[in-house]
Amino acid sequence: MKKMKELTRAESEIMQILWRKGKAFVQDIIDEMPKPKPAYNTVSTFVRILEQKGVVGHEAFGRSHRYFPLVEKEKYTRGFMQNVMGSYFENSLPKMVSFFAKHEDLSVSELEEIKKLVEMELKGKKK
Amino acid sequence: MKKMKELTRAESEIMQILWRKGKAFVQDIIDEMPKPKPAYNTVSTFVRILEQKGVVGHEAFGRSHRYFPLVEKEKYTRGFMQNVMGSYFENSLPKMVSFFAKHEDLSVSELEEIKKLVEMELKGKKK
DNA sequence: GTTTTAAAACGAAAACTTTAGTTTATATTT
DNA sequence: AAATATAAACTAAAGTTTTCGTTTTAAAAC
């Protein structure tokens, strides 16, 4: 398994859009970007970089390319979150949950959802 | 409240060490760094950059400086995780927990810890 | 009090990221 | 088929981050 190269901020922003949309032409990507929209060529360059990195592919439609992710968001998220967990939460999910319980204002329904989820998981685990 | 500037990767690596150790001379930081250790000056430059950004301070000992974080890890983590949550988990903690349940192998004791924690939180919430 | 030495400060080169203008190729229109 | 238009590819400049060699400094050793 090849080690996934870390994405830069701009690259990641474009990947987020591709992950969300599944497939997109350069213009579609630009449409999804906020306020100070970059030039067409800027985005075009980035998809090409991402393609070179092996995380994006394309299919030709006439002389246009429609781009799509080659790496699943889940997969990338996994590697990425591994770092975050290690650096910020001592590799402990309870520590992370506790952090959010302390700092963010969790709703009752969110908490109940987590509880249910964890119980489910426990059921599967214990015997 | 001033908006905390995002840290670069190298800066963040040094902050992690300062957060862990509390106080450290440049050499102490280098000692904590992995394999291809950077030159003394490299690290020295970074602590100075961090100082300029207002996230690190120092006290003088003779002609040495002992550096320490001015921004709590918790505080920085908060802003940082807000992004992560938004980009990767649609701002939903249950989604994040679910992600880990699916991908990482959580131990029974971790799950129980989370369950307890969530129940505690619920108790506090529901009237 | 002069020399040595070790750390901080400075400065600038190297590497990487971001941004877009220019060029090229090829469909589409005339 | 020539002109036009459009999208990708190329190129390069601007900006940022990372890396250290060099210089300055001030304390310590002589």
XYZ file of C-alpha atoms (C1' of nucleotides) in Angstrom, chain C:
30
model
C 40.022 42.434 30.653
C 40.779 39.493 26.636
C 39.621 35.216 24.533
C 36.492 31.640 23.926
C 32.087 29.833 23.331
C 27.371 29.235 22.890
C 22.972 31.071 22.048
C 19.869 34.376 19.767
C 19.100 37.249 15.843
C 19.520 38.064 11.107
C 19.269 37.130 6.393
C 18.798 34.725 2.564
C 18.628 30.418 -0.209
C 15.874 26.302 -1.195
C 11.670 24.108 -1.402
C 7.022 24.108 -1.831
C 2.349 26.150 -2.741
C -0.680 29.135 -5.051
C -1.942 31.968 -8.775
C -2.699 33.001 -13.569
C -1.090 34.528 -18.238
C 0.225 32.380 -22.592
C 0.221 28.707 -25.790
C -1.614 24.752 -28.009
C -4.973 21.679 -29.633
C -9.385 20.679 -31.121
C -14.144 21.080 -31.446
C -17.779 24.182 -33.271
C -19.456 27.857 -36.121
C -19.507 30.304 -40.238
